[in-house]
């Protein structure tokens, strides 16, 4: 199945900005974070189809996953 | 002898009361600047300083702002702009909380920082600055860190709280205390070209949700720092939210997070 993955800010470096990627059925957000080698402690907003989701969220064909780094400065 | 109200009404040009009349009223009637400003607005007149607000905020709205108290937690990059803009908007009572003094690395972005202020308290600089802009605005300065134990006291009487903190554990505590006290919280955070903001209404766990993947440490700001423009943009958007909350406009940034990428010049909305 196809999932569109969008990366933001510092996560684009050495990876990509947006890609339609092929994944097996049953894959969860956390699996893709692992595949992309994004450290868990740098994760900010993680959204599927414009909603903020838990890392355990299962993806389905046609979903868009967007991953933002943690932002906390003032 | 003429009453204060009559003096202000006769000194008005149309419905605008010039600063010179406001000042002479203070002297003639031995009133504070805040008392005179409140009288002007109560008479449905407008201090002339607010004349360019009026197509955005009615005189009744301006009186509401003047009678409001807003607590700004953190007085650095975001907080400096927030305090300045709330004062210029006409919010009558501000509470500024920050334990820090200005350091050289603040000069690239923090509005109240200057060479002369290096080594001096950030909240004291806020008081001095606002006093020079509008002495009718009261700024209560607390040169302490916001904590779970002093939080409720610092936020007492605030209608809205602004999260302008620089670390995630304090942000989580602030959000929890705002919920406990039933106060809306306008959250904003920045790092490099990036930032986000959202308004948390009592009972919602928006800030906790934004940082649900956080375990320790800082965000991208640690690596990227902060340039001059990112705090100015996010702080201005936070102030727009505060303004709407205070005057009763209902189109808030509620149930959604707005993320900004000033490098790509993109805004993204996330539902929660």
mmCIF file of C-alpha atoms in Angstrom:
data_model
loop_
_atom_site.group_PDB
_atom_site.id
_atom_site.type_symbol
_atom_site.label_atom_id
_atom_site.label_comp_id
_atom_site.label_asym_id
_atom_site.label_seq_id
_atom_site.Cartn_x
_atom_site.Cartn_y
_atom_site.Cartn_z
ATOM 1 C CA UNK A 1 0.000 0.000 0.000
ATOM 2 C CA UNK A 2 1.045 3.608 -0.532
ATOM 3 C CA UNK A 3 1.628 6.116 2.267
ATOM 4 C CA UNK A 4 2.712 9.676 1.563
ATOM 5 C CA UNK A 5 5.388 10.682 4.081
ATOM 6 C CA UNK A 6 6.152 14.369 4.635
ATOM 7 C CA UNK A 7 9.082 15.488 6.727
ATOM 8 C CA UNK A 8 9.490 18.952 8.181
ATOM 9 C CA UNK A 9 12.299 21.266 9.236
ATOM 10 C CA UNK A 10 15.449 19.458 10.399
ATOM 11 C CA UNK A 11 14.013 16.002 9.566
ATOM 12 C CA UNK A 12 14.386 16.759 5.844
ATOM 13 C CA UNK A 13 18.167 16.885 6.083
ATOM 14 C CA UNK A 14 19.700 13.721 4.607
ATOM 15 C CA UNK A 15 16.213 12.280 4.020
ATOM 16 C CA UNK A 16 13.544 13.874 1.825
ATOM 17 C CA UNK A 17 10.744 16.453 1.919
ATOM 18 C CA UNK A 18 7.850 14.394 0.630
ATOM 19 C CA UNK A 19 7.652 10.903 -0.850
ATOM 20 C CA UNK A 20 4.934 8.403 -1.728
ATOM 21 C CA UNK A 21 6.318 5.212 -0.180
ATOM 22 C CA UNK A 22 5.323 1.563 -0.379
ATOM 23 C CA UNK A 23 4.591 -0.240 2.911
ATOM 24 C CA UNK A 24 3.077 -3.580 3.921
ATOM 25 C CA UNK A 25 -0.432 -3.733 5.414
ATOM 26 C CA UNK A 26 -0.565 -3.297 9.185
ATOM 27 C CA UNK A 27 2.387 -0.941 9.457
ATOM 28 C CA UNK A 28 2.205 1.583 12.301
ATOM 29 C CA UNK A 29 3.629 5.108 12.558
ATOM 30 C CA UNK A 30 6.368 3.936 14.915
ATOM 31 C CA UNK A 31 7.702 1.456 12.294
ATOM 32 C CA UNK A 32 8.172 4.285 9.791
ATOM 33 C CA UNK A 33 9.923 6.461 12.406
ATOM 34 C CA UNK A 34 12.326 3.539 12.985
ATOM 35 C CA UNK A 35 12.850 3.011 9.247
ATOM 36 C CA UNK A 36 13.681 6.711 8.800
ATOM 37 C CA UNK A 37 16.081 6.596 11.773
ATOM 38 C CA UNK A 38 14.392 9.539 13.483
ATOM 39 C CA UNK A 39 15.346 9.599 17.184
ATOM 40 C CA UNK A 40 12.245 9.270 19.386
ATOM 41 C CA UNK A 41 13.363 12.103 21.663
ATOM 42 C CA UNK A 42 13.394 14.564 18.760
ATOM 43 C CA UNK A 43 9.757 13.933 17.761
ATOM 44 C CA UNK A 44 7.249 16.774 17.935
ATOM 45 C CA UNK A 45 3.870 16.722 16.216
ATOM 46 C CA UNK A 46 3.148 13.530 14.288
ATOM 47 C CA UNK A 47 0.084 13.708 12.113
ATOM 48 C CA UNK A 48 -1.867 11.365 9.910
ATOM 49 C CA UNK A 49 -4.254 13.066 7.507
ATOM 50 C CA UNK A 50 -3.929 16.355 9.405
ATOM 51 C CA UNK A 51 -4.674 14.862 12.852
ATOM 52 C CA UNK A 52 -2.127 14.559 15.664
ATOM 53 C CA UNK A 53 -1.800 10.804 16.391
ATOM 54 C CA UNK A 54 -0.093 8.325 18.724
ATOM 55 C CA UNK A 55 2.934 6.396 17.427
ATOM 56 C CA UNK A 56 0.944 3.168 17.596
ATOM 57 C CA UNK A 57 -1.518 4.371 14.965
ATOM 58 C CA UNK A 58 -1.953 1.855 12.101
ATOM 59 C CA UNK A 59 -1.722 3.287 8.615
ATOM 60 C CA UNK A 60 -3.942 2.425 5.669
ATOM 61 C CA UNK A 61 -3.488 2.815 1.940
ATOM 62 C CA UNK A 62 -3.614 6.449 0.864
ATOM 63 C CA UNK A 63 -2.754 7.948 4.282
ATOM 64 C CA UNK A 64 -0.486 10.965 4.589
ATOM 65 C CA UNK A 65 1.952 10.897 7.498
ATOM 66 C CA UNK A 66 3.650 14.180 8.470
ATOM 67 C CA UNK A 67 6.446 14.338 11.044
ATOM 68 C CA UNK A 68 7.636 17.535 12.765
ATOM 69 C CA UNK A 69 10.609 17.858 15.094
ATOM 70 C CA UNK A 70 10.177 18.915 18.699
ATOM 71 C CA UNK A 71 10.037 22.705 19.112
ATOM 72 C CA UNK A 72 10.173 24.146 22.627
ATOM 73 C CA UNK A 73 12.120 27.420 22.595
ATOM 74 C CA UNK A 74 10.856 30.797 23.618
ATOM 75 C CA UNK B 1 -15.065 72.968 40.276
ATOM 76 C CA UNK B 2 -15.458 71.040 37.046
ATOM 77 C CA UNK B 3 -15.640 67.242 37.478
ATOM 78 C CA UNK B 4 -13.069 64.886 35.974
ATOM 79 C CA UNK B 5 -15.709 63.542 33.587
ATOM 80 C CA UNK B 6 -16.633 67.055 32.403
ATOM 81 C CA UNK B 7 -12.977 67.977 31.997
ATOM 82 C CA UNK B 8 -12.301 64.884 29.870
ATOM 83 C CA UNK B 9 -15.451 65.367 27.792
ATOM 84 C CA UNK B 10 -14.642 69.022 27.122
ATOM 85 C CA UNK B 11 -11.038 68.174 26.267
ATOM 86 C CA UNK B 12 -12.017 65.518 23.730
ATOM 87 C CA UNK B 13 -11.566 66.177 20.051
ATOM 88 C CA UNK B 14 -14.552 64.386 18.612
ATOM 89 C CA UNK B 15 -14.418 61.321 20.875
ATOM 90 C CA UNK B 16 -10.609 61.241 21.096
ATOM 91 C CA UNK B 17 -8.887 62.415 24.265
ATOM 92 C CA UNK B 18 -5.333 63.600 23.525
ATOM 93 C CA UNK B 19 -2.446 62.550 25.764
ATOM 94 C CA UNK B 20 -1.942 66.196 26.843
ATOM 95 C CA UNK B 21 -5.499 66.264 28.260
ATOM 96 C CA UNK B 22 -5.005 62.875 29.936
ATOM 97 C CA UNK B 23 -1.834 64.202 31.597
ATOM 98 C CA UNK B 24 -3.328 67.476 32.764
ATOM 99 C CA UNK B 25 -6.354 65.593 34.139
ATOM 100 C CA UNK B 26 -3.987 63.476 36.242
ATOM 101 C CA UNK B 27 -2.473 66.608 37.736
ATOM 102 C CA UNK B 28 -5.664 68.621 38.207
ATOM 103 C CA UNK B 29 -7.648 65.787 39.783
ATOM 104 C CA UNK B 30 -4.722 63.977 41.510
ATOM 105 C CA UNK B 31 -5.520 60.756 39.682
ATOM 106 C CA UNK B 32 -3.265 58.016 38.423
ATOM 107 C CA UNK B 33 -2.806 57.577 34.698
ATOM 108 C CA UNK B 34 -4.756 54.311 34.907
ATOM 109 C CA UNK B 35 -7.689 55.979 36.678
ATOM 110 C CA UNK B 36 -7.895 58.654 33.987
ATOM 111 C CA UNK B 37 -7.675 56.088 31.179
ATOM 112 C CA UNK B 38 -10.459 54.049 32.775
ATOM 113 C CA UNK B 39 -12.660 57.174 33.108
ATOM 114 C CA UNK B 40 -12.072 58.122 29.479
ATOM 115 C CA UNK B 41 -13.086 54.682 28.257
ATOM 116 C CA UNK B 42 -16.050 54.515 30.674
ATOM 117 C CA UNK B 43 -17.349 57.759 29.140
ATOM 118 C CA UNK B 44 -17.263 55.992 25.766
ATOM 119 C CA UNK B 45 -14.397 58.260 24.747
ATOM 120 C CA UNK B 46 -11.102 56.948 23.441
ATOM 121 C CA UNK B 47 -7.566 57.853 24.494
ATOM 122 C CA UNK B 48 -6.142 59.201 21.233
ATOM 123 C CA UNK B 49 -3.348 56.607 21.323
ATOM 124 C CA UNK B 50 -5.916 53.936 20.403
ATOM 125 C CA UNK B 51 -7.413 55.689 17.365
ATOM 126 C CA UNK B 52 -5.809 53.220 14.936
ATOM 127 C CA UNK B 53 -7.216 50.303 16.953
ATOM 128 C CA UNK B 54 -10.776 51.407 16.522
ATOM 129 C CA UNK B 55 -11.686 49.660 13.281
ATOM 130 C CA UNK B 56 -10.469 46.436 14.954
ATOM 131 C CA UNK B 57 -11.569 47.005 18.563
ATOM 132 C CA UNK B 58 -14.635 49.001 19.663
ATOM 133 C CA UNK B 59 -14.395 51.475 22.545
ATOM 134 C CA UNK B 60 -16.319 48.957 24.697
ATOM 135 C CA UNK B 61 -13.740 46.324 23.690
ATOM 136 C CA UNK B 62 -10.953 48.747 24.527
ATOM 137 C CA UNK B 63 -12.449 49.201 28.030
ATOM 138 C CA UNK B 64 -12.601 45.426 28.403
ATOM 139 C CA UNK B 65 -8.937 45.132 27.440
ATOM 140 C CA UNK B 66 -8.037 47.865 29.887
ATOM 141 C CA UNK B 67 -9.800 46.052 32.740
ATOM 142 C CA UNK B 68 -8.142 42.738 31.870
ATOM 143 C CA UNK B 69 -5.188 40.980 33.437
ATOM 144 C CA UNK B 70 -2.904 38.796 31.334
ATOM 145 C CA UNK B 71 0.019 36.793 32.728
ATOM 146 C CA UNK B 72 3.007 36.375 30.427
ATOM 147 C CA UNK B 73 5.196 33.507 31.604
ATOM 148 C CA UNK B 74 8.693 33.948 30.211
ATOM 149 C CA UNK B 75 9.991 37.361 29.194
ATOM 150 C CA UNK B 76 12.635 36.463 26.610
ATOM 151 C CA UNK B 77 12.226 36.120 22.832
ATOM 152 C CA UNK B 78 8.480 35.514 22.721
ATOM 153 C CA UNK B 79 7.592 37.191 26.011
ATOM 154 C CA UNK B 80 9.253 40.530 25.213
ATOM 155 C CA UNK B 81 7.197 40.965 22.045
ATOM 156 C CA UNK B 82 4.064 39.679 23.794
ATOM 157 C CA UNK B 83 4.353 42.184 26.678
ATOM 158 C CA UNK B 84 5.057 45.075 24.293
ATOM 159 C CA UNK B 85 2.144 44.273 22.008
ATOM 160 C CA UNK B 86 -0.338 43.651 24.838
ATOM 161 C CA UNK B 87 0.600 47.037 26.336
ATOM 162 C CA UNK B 88 0.253 48.860 23.016
ATOM 163 C CA UNK B 89 -3.051 47.060 22.433
ATOM 164 C CA UNK B 90 -4.266 48.540 25.724
ATOM 165 C CA UNK B 91 -4.429 45.549 28.097
ATOM 166 C CA UNK B 92 -4.427 47.299 31.470
ATOM 167 C CA UNK B 93 -2.790 44.740 33.756
ATOM 168 C CA UNK B 94 0.158 42.601 32.807
ATOM 169 C CA UNK B 95 2.053 40.105 34.919
ATOM 170 C CA UNK B 96 5.579 39.359 33.667
ATOM 171 C CA UNK B 97 7.441 36.358 35.064
ATOM 172 C CA UNK B 98 11.091 35.542 34.305
ATOM 173 C CA UNK B 99 14.063 34.853 36.602
ATOM 174 C CA UNK B 100 16.757 35.808 34.076
ATOM 175 C CA UNK B 101 18.978 38.782 33.320
ATOM 176 C CA UNK B 102 19.922 39.846 29.787
ATOM 177 C CA UNK B 103 22.982 38.234 28.257
ATOM 178 C CA UNK B 104 24.818 39.108 25.073
ATOM 179 C CA UNK B 105 23.305 36.191 23.140
ATOM 180 C CA UNK B 106 19.830 37.706 23.740
ATOM 181 C CA UNK B 107 20.649 40.840 21.711
ATOM 182 C CA UNK B 108 19.823 39.198 18.367
ATOM 183 C CA UNK B 109 16.123 38.920 19.165
ATOM 184 C CA UNK B 110 14.870 39.930 22.597
ATOM 185 C CA UNK B 111 12.967 43.182 22.268
ATOM 186 C CA UNK B 112 13.791 44.677 25.669
ATOM 187 C CA UNK B 113 17.484 43.754 25.516
ATOM 188 C CA UNK B 114 20.122 46.390 24.798
ATOM 189 C CA UNK B 115 23.780 46.919 25.609
ATOM 190 C CA UNK B 116 22.788 49.042 28.599
ATOM 191 C CA UNK B 117 20.520 46.258 29.905
ATOM 192 C CA UNK B 118 23.137 43.479 29.852
ATOM 193 C CA UNK B 119 23.264 41.836 33.271
ATOM 194 C CA UNK B 120 19.942 43.421 34.272
ATOM 195 C CA UNK B 121 16.612 41.788 34.983
ATOM 196 C CA UNK B 122 14.375 41.029 31.997
ATOM 197 C CA UNK B 123 11.164 41.753 33.883
ATOM 198 C CA UNK B 124 12.547 45.059 35.235
ATOM 199 C CA UNK B 125 13.332 46.055 31.635
ATOM 200 C CA UNK B 126 9.738 45.186 30.710
ATOM 201 C CA UNK B 127 8.393 47.459 33.461
ATOM 202 C CA UNK B 128 10.607 50.360 32.343
ATOM 203 C CA UNK B 129 9.766 49.918 28.670
ATOM 204 C CA UNK B 130 6.000 49.737 29.211
ATOM 205 C CA UNK B 131 6.158 52.721 31.560
ATOM 206 C CA UNK B 132 7.697 54.720 28.717
ATOM 207 C CA UNK B 133 4.974 53.613 26.272
ATOM 208 C CA UNK B 134 1.869 53.842 28.432
ATOM 209 C CA UNK B 135 2.006 54.529 32.185
ATOM 210 C CA UNK B 136 -1.692 53.597 32.393
ATOM 211 C CA UNK B 137 -0.704 49.964 31.891
ATOM 212 C CA UNK B 138 0.347 48.255 35.099
ATOM 213 C CA UNK B 139 3.115 45.648 34.831
ATOM 214 C CA UNK B 140 3.630 43.401 37.847
ATOM 215 C CA UNK B 141 7.121 41.947 37.609
ATOM 216 C CA UNK B 142 8.153 38.663 39.213
ATOM 217 C CA UNK B 143 11.859 37.925 38.865
ATOM 218 C CA UNK B 144 11.407 34.244 39.624
ATOM 219 C CA UNK B 145 11.024 31.022 37.709
ATOM 220 C CA UNK B 146 7.491 29.739 37.204
ATOM 221 C CA UNK B 147 7.063 26.481 39.117
ATOM 222 C CA UNK B 148 4.278 24.140 40.137
ATOM 223 C CA UNK B 149 4.440 25.535 43.672
ATOM 224 C CA UNK B 150 4.269 29.292 42.896
ATOM 225 C CA UNK B 151 2.174 28.968 39.717
ATOM 226 C CA UNK B 152 -1.311 29.391 41.149
ATOM 227 C CA UNK B 153 -0.285 32.561 42.974
ATOM 228 C CA UNK B 154 1.410 34.078 39.902
ATOM 229 C CA UNK B 155 -1.643 33.454 37.736
ATOM 230 C CA UNK B 156 -4.164 34.802 40.224
ATOM 231 C CA UNK B 157 -6.718 37.072 38.559
ATOM 232 C CA UNK B 158 -5.402 36.453 35.037
ATOM 233 C CA UNK B 159 -8.101 36.090 32.388
ATOM 234 C CA UNK B 160 -5.616 34.648 29.904
ATOM 235 C CA UNK B 161 -2.110 33.217 30.291
ATOM 236 C CA UNK B 162 0.594 33.344 27.620
ATOM 237 C CA UNK B 163 3.120 30.507 27.490
ATOM 238 C CA UNK B 164 6.377 32.168 26.420
ATOM 239 C CA UNK B 165 8.597 29.741 28.318
ATOM 240 C CA UNK B 166 11.791 28.216 26.951
ATOM 241 C CA UNK B 167 11.602 24.689 28.305
ATOM 242 C CA UNK B 168 9.161 21.842 27.961
ATOM 243 C CA UNK B 169 8.801 20.667 31.594
ATOM 244 C CA UNK B 170 7.755 24.175 32.698
ATOM 245 C CA UNK B 171 5.346 24.410 29.757
ATOM 246 C CA UNK B 172 3.682 21.157 30.841
ATOM 247 C CA UNK B 173 3.365 22.423 34.413
ATOM 248 C CA UNK B 174 1.955 25.757 33.263
ATOM 249 C CA UNK B 175 -0.627 24.026 31.123
ATOM 250 C CA UNK B 176 -1.711 21.811 34.001
ATOM 251 C CA UNK B 177 -2.034 24.750 36.414
ATOM 252 C CA UNK B 178 -4.026 26.768 33.865
ATOM 253 C CA UNK B 179 -6.401 23.847 33.579
ATOM 254 C CA UNK B 180 -6.699 23.564 37.334
ATOM 255 C CA UNK B 181 -7.491 27.288 37.582
ATOM 256 C CA UNK B 182 -9.772 27.278 34.525
ATOM 257 C CA UNK B 183 -7.717 29.846 32.583
ATOM 258 C CA UNK B 184 -7.232 29.727 28.793
ATOM 259 C CA UNK B 185 -3.595 29.393 27.747
ATOM 260 C CA UNK B 186 -2.053 30.672 24.532
ATOM 261 C CA UNK B 187 0.908 28.409 23.852
ATOM 262 C CA UNK B 188 3.748 29.266 21.479
ATOM 263 C CA UNK B 189 7.168 27.719 20.870
ATOM 264 C CA UNK B 190 10.021 28.456 18.481
ATOM 265 C CA UNK B 191 13.316 27.084 17.189
ATOM 266 C CA UNK B 192 15.302 28.329 14.183
ATOM 267 C CA UNK B 193 12.976 29.064 11.247
ATOM 268 C CA UNK B 194 10.214 27.051 12.892
ATOM 269 C CA UNK B 195 7.511 27.499 15.446
ATOM 270 C CA UNK B 196 4.013 26.526 16.461
ATOM 271 C CA UNK B 197 1.154 27.918 18.459
ATOM 272 C CA UNK B 198 -2.223 26.850 19.804
ATOM 273 C CA UNK B 199 -4.824 27.983 22.306
ATOM 274 C CA UNK B 200 -5.712 25.595 25.103
ATOM 275 C CA UNK B 201 -9.112 26.068 26.724
ATOM 276 C CA UNK B 202 -9.762 24.803 30.257
ATOM 277 C CA UNK B 203 -10.306 21.048 30.311
ATOM 278 C CA UNK B 204 -8.301 20.458 27.133
ATOM 279 C CA UNK B 205 -4.887 18.805 27.253
ATOM 280 C CA UNK B 206 -3.444 20.421 24.187
ATOM 281 C CA UNK B 207 0.075 21.203 25.414
ATOM 282 C CA UNK B 208 0.410 17.713 26.871
ATOM 283 C CA UNK B 209 -0.689 16.326 23.516
ATOM 284 C CA UNK B 210 1.815 18.475 21.558
ATOM 285 C CA UNK B 211 4.642 17.116 23.732
ATOM 286 C CA UNK B 212 3.361 13.557 24.074
ATOM 287 C CA UNK B 213 6.556 12.172 22.495
ATOM 288 C CA UNK B 214 8.850 14.268 24.685
ATOM 289 C CA UNK B 215 10.894 12.476 27.327
ATOM 290 C CA UNK B 216 13.751 14.842 28.217
ATOM 291 C CA UNK B 217 15.795 17.738 26.903
ATOM 292 C CA UNK B 218 15.074 20.528 24.468
ATOM 293 C CA UNK B 219 13.755 20.722 20.919
ATOM 294 C CA UNK B 220 15.315 21.969 17.674
ATOM 295 C CA UNK B 221 16.072 25.322 19.338
ATOM 296 C CA UNK B 222 19.054 23.751 21.066
ATOM 297 C CA UNK B 223 20.671 23.007 17.735
ATOM 298 C CA UNK B 224 19.255 25.910 15.683
ATOM 299 C CA UNK B 225 19.042 28.768 18.193
ATOM 300 C CA UNK B 226 16.535 31.507 17.377
ATOM 301 C CA UNK B 227 16.866 34.359 14.874
ATOM 302 C CA UNK B 228 15.160 37.761 15.241
ATOM 303 C CA UNK B 229 12.063 37.108 13.175
ATOM 304 C CA UNK B 230 10.696 33.798 14.493
ATOM 305 C CA UNK B 231 9.851 35.052 18.006
ATOM 306 C CA UNK B 232 8.332 38.221 16.544
ATOM 307 C CA UNK B 233 6.006 36.230 14.257
ATOM 308 C CA UNK B 234 4.859 33.652 16.807
ATOM 309 C CA UNK B 235 4.505 36.249 19.608
ATOM 310 C CA UNK B 236 2.357 38.453 17.362
ATOM 311 C CA UNK B 237 0.081 35.523 16.581
ATOM 312 C CA UNK B 238 -0.186 34.704 20.295
ATOM 313 C CA UNK B 239 -1.205 38.311 20.993
ATOM 314 C CA UNK B 240 -3.901 38.139 18.302
ATOM 315 C CA UNK B 241 -5.291 35.084 20.114
ATOM 316 C CA UNK B 242 -5.176 36.862 23.490
ATOM 317 C CA UNK B 243 -6.961 39.869 22.005
ATOM 318 C CA UNK B 244 -9.815 37.699 20.705
ATOM 319 C CA UNK B 245 -10.141 35.856 24.007
ATOM 320 C CA UNK B 246 -10.392 39.137 25.923
ATOM 321 C CA UNK B 247 -12.855 40.949 23.671
ATOM 322 C CA UNK B 248 -15.010 37.885 23.071
ATOM 323 C CA UNK B 249 -14.239 37.180 19.420
ATOM 324 C CA UNK B 250 -14.799 33.517 18.844
ATOM 325 C CA UNK B 251 -12.623 32.426 15.928
ATOM 326 C CA UNK B 252 -9.810 30.960 18.005
ATOM 327 C CA UNK B 253 -7.017 28.573 17.201
ATOM 328 C CA UNK B 254 -8.914 25.913 19.118
ATOM 329 C CA UNK B 255 -8.520 22.166 18.708
ATOM 330 C CA UNK B 256 -5.758 22.726 16.176
ATOM 331 C CA UNK B 257 -2.080 23.499 16.208
ATOM 332 C CA UNK B 258 -0.627 25.934 13.701
ATOM 333 C CA UNK B 259 2.955 25.088 12.703
ATOM 334 C CA UNK B 260 5.101 27.612 10.858
ATOM 335 C CA UNK B 261 8.074 27.045 8.622
ATOM 336 C CA UNK B 262 9.465 30.482 7.795
ATOM 337 C CA UNK B 263 12.173 28.929 5.627
ATOM 338 C CA UNK B 264 9.719 27.328 3.213
ATOM 339 C CA UNK B 265 7.118 30.024 4.104
ATOM 340 C CA UNK B 266 4.544 27.355 4.868
ATOM 341 C CA UNK B 267 1.857 27.104 7.523
ATOM 342 C CA UNK B 268 0.437 23.707 8.513
ATOM 343 C CA UNK B 269 -2.614 22.990 10.594
ATOM 344 C CA UNK B 270 -2.878 19.889 12.768
ATOM 345 C CA UNK B 271 -6.142 18.788 14.346
ATOM 346 C CA UNK B 272 -6.042 17.402 17.876
#
